[in-house]
mmCIF file of C-alpha atoms in Angstrom:
data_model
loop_
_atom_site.group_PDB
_atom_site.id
_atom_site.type_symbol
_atom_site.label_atom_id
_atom_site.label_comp_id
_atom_site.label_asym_id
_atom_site.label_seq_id
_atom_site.Cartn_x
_atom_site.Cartn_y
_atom_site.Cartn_z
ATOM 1 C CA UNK T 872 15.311 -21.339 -12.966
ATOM 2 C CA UNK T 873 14.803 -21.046 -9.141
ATOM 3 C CA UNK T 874 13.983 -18.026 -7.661
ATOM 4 C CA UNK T 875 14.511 -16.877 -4.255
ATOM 5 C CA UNK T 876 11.407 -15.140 -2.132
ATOM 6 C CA UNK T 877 12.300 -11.030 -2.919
ATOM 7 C CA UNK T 878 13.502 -12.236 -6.304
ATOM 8 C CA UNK T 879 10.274 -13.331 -6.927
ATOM 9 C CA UNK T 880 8.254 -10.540 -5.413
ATOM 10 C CA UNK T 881 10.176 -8.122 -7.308
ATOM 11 C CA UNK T 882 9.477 -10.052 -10.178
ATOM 12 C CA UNK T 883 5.459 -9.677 -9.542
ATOM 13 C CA UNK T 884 6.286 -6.131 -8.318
ATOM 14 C CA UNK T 885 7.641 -5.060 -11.706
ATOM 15 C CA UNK T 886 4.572 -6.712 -13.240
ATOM 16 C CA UNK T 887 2.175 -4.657 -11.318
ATOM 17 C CA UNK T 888 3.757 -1.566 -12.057
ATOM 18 C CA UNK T 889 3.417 -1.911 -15.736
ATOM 19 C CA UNK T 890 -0.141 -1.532 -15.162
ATOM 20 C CA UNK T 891 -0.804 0.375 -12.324
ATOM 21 C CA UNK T 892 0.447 3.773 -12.781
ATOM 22 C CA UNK T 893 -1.064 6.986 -10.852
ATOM 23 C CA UNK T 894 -1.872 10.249 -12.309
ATOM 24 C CA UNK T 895 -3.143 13.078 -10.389
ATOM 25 C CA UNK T 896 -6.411 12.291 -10.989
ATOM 26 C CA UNK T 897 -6.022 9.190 -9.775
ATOM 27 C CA UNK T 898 -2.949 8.788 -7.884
ATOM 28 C CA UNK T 899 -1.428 5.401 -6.693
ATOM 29 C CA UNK T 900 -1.420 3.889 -3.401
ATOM 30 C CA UNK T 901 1.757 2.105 -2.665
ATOM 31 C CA UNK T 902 2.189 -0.319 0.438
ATOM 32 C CA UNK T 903 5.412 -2.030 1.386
ATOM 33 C CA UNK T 904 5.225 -4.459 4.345
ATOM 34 C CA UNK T 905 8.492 -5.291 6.019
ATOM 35 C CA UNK T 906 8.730 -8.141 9.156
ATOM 36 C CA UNK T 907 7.393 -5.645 11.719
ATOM 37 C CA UNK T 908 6.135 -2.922 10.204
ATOM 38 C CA UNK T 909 3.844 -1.513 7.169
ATOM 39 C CA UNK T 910 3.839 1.644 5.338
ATOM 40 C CA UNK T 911 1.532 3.531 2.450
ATOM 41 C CA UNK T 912 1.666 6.694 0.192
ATOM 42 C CA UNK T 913 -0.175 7.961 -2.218
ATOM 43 C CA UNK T 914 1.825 9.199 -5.165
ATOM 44 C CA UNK T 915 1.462 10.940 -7.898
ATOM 45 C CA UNK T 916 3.542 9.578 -10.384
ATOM 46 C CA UNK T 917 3.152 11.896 -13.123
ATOM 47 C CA UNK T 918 4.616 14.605 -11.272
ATOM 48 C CA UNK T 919 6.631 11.935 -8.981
ATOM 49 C CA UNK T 920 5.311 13.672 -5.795
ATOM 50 C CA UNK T 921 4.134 11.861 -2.468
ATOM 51 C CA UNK T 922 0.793 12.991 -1.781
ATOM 52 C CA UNK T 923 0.119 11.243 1.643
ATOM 53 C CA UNK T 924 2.127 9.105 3.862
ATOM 54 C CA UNK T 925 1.018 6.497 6.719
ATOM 55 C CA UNK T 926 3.042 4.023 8.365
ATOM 56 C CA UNK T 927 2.992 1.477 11.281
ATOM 57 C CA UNK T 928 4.846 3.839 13.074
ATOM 58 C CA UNK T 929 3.068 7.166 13.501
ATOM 59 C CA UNK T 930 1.113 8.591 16.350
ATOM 60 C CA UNK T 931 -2.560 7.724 16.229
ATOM 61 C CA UNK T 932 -2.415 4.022 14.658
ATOM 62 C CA UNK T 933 -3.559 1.895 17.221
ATOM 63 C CA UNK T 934 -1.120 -1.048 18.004
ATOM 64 C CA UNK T 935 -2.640 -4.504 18.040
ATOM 65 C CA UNK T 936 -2.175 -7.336 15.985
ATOM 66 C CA UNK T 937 -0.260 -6.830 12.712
ATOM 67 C CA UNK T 938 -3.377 -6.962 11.137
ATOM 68 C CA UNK T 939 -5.371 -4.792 13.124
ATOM 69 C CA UNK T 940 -2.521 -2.100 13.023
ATOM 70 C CA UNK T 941 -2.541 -2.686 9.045
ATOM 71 C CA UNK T 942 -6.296 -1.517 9.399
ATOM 72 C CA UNK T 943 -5.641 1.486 11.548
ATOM 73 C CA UNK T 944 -2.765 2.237 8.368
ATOM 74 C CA UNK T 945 -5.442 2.459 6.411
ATOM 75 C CA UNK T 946 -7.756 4.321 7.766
ATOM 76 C CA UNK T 947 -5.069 6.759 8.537
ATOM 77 C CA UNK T 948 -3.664 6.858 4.792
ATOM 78 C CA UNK T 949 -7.650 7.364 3.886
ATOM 79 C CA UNK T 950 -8.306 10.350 6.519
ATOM 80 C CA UNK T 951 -4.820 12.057 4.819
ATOM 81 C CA UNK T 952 -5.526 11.653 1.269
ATOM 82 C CA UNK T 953 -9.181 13.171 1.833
ATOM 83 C CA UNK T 954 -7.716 16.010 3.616
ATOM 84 C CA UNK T 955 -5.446 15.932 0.341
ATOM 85 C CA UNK T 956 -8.299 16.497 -2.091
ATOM 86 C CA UNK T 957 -7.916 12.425 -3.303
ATOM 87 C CA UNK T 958 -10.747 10.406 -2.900
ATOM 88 C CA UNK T 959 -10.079 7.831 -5.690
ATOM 89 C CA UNK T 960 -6.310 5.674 -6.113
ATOM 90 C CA UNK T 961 -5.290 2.694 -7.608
ATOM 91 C CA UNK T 962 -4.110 -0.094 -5.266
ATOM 92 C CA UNK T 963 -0.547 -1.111 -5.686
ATOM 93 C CA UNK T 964 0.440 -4.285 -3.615
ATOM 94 C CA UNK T 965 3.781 -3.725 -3.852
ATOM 95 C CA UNK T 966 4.467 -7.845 -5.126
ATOM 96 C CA UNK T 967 2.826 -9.235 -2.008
ATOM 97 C CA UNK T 968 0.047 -11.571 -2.392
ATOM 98 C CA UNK T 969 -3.670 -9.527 -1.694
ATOM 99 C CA UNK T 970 -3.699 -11.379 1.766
ATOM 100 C CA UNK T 971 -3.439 -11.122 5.296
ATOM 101 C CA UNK T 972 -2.244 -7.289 6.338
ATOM 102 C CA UNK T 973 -2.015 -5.808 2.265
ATOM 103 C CA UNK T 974 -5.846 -6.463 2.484
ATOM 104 C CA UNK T 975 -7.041 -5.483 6.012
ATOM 105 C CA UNK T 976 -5.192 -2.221 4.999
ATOM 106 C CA UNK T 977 -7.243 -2.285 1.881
ATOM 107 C CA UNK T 978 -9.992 -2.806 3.542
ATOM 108 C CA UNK T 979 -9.232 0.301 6.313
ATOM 109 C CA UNK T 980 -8.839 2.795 3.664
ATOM 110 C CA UNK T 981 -12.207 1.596 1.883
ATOM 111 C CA UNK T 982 -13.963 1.696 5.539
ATOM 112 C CA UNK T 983 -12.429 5.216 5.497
ATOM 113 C CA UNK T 984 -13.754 6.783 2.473
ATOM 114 C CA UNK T 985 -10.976 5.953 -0.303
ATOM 115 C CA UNK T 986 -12.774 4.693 -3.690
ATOM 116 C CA UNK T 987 -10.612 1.392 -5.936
#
């Protein structure tokens, strides 16, 4: 059986969820990557609540490369969840391979001050 590209990432996405689940204590951060842009929250997923939200398109992230605006992402979801009282999450790729703009966010919110 053939699967198509967002067959298959939903596939890994479901996979990842099973294991990676946030509680308040240590909430999840969630990245979804489209073409053009990129986006993050932190949720809580015991009480289903978004904690902190960054995207690709808010004020403040600088606009360079895809991956140097992924790395701006996530030093802007970092500077939020701190002011949020969350200093420690568990990484949630969203089915996308830890590569290319899912890692240089990473890698902004760790620069930052997030802890995972």
């Amino acid at each position: 059986m053939s699967l198509n590209k967002s067959e298959r990432r939903q596939r890994i996405q479901y996979r990842v969820r099973k294991t990676v689940s946030g509680p308040a204590a240590r909430p999840r951060l969630s990245v979804y990557r489209s073409n053009k842009e990129i986006y993050a929250q932190i949720i809580d997923d015991v009480n289903g609540v978004t904690l902190a939200a960054a995207s690709s398109r808010d004020a403040g992230v600088t606009k360079g490369t895809k991956i140097e605006t992924a790395a701006s992402v996530g030093k802007l979801i970092a500077e939020k969840a701190l002011k949020a009282g969350v200093d420690t999450i568990s990484f949630d790729r969203g089915g996308n391979l830890y590569h290319g703009r899912v890692k240089s966010l990473a890698d902004g919110a760790r620069e930052a001050g997030l802890k995972f």
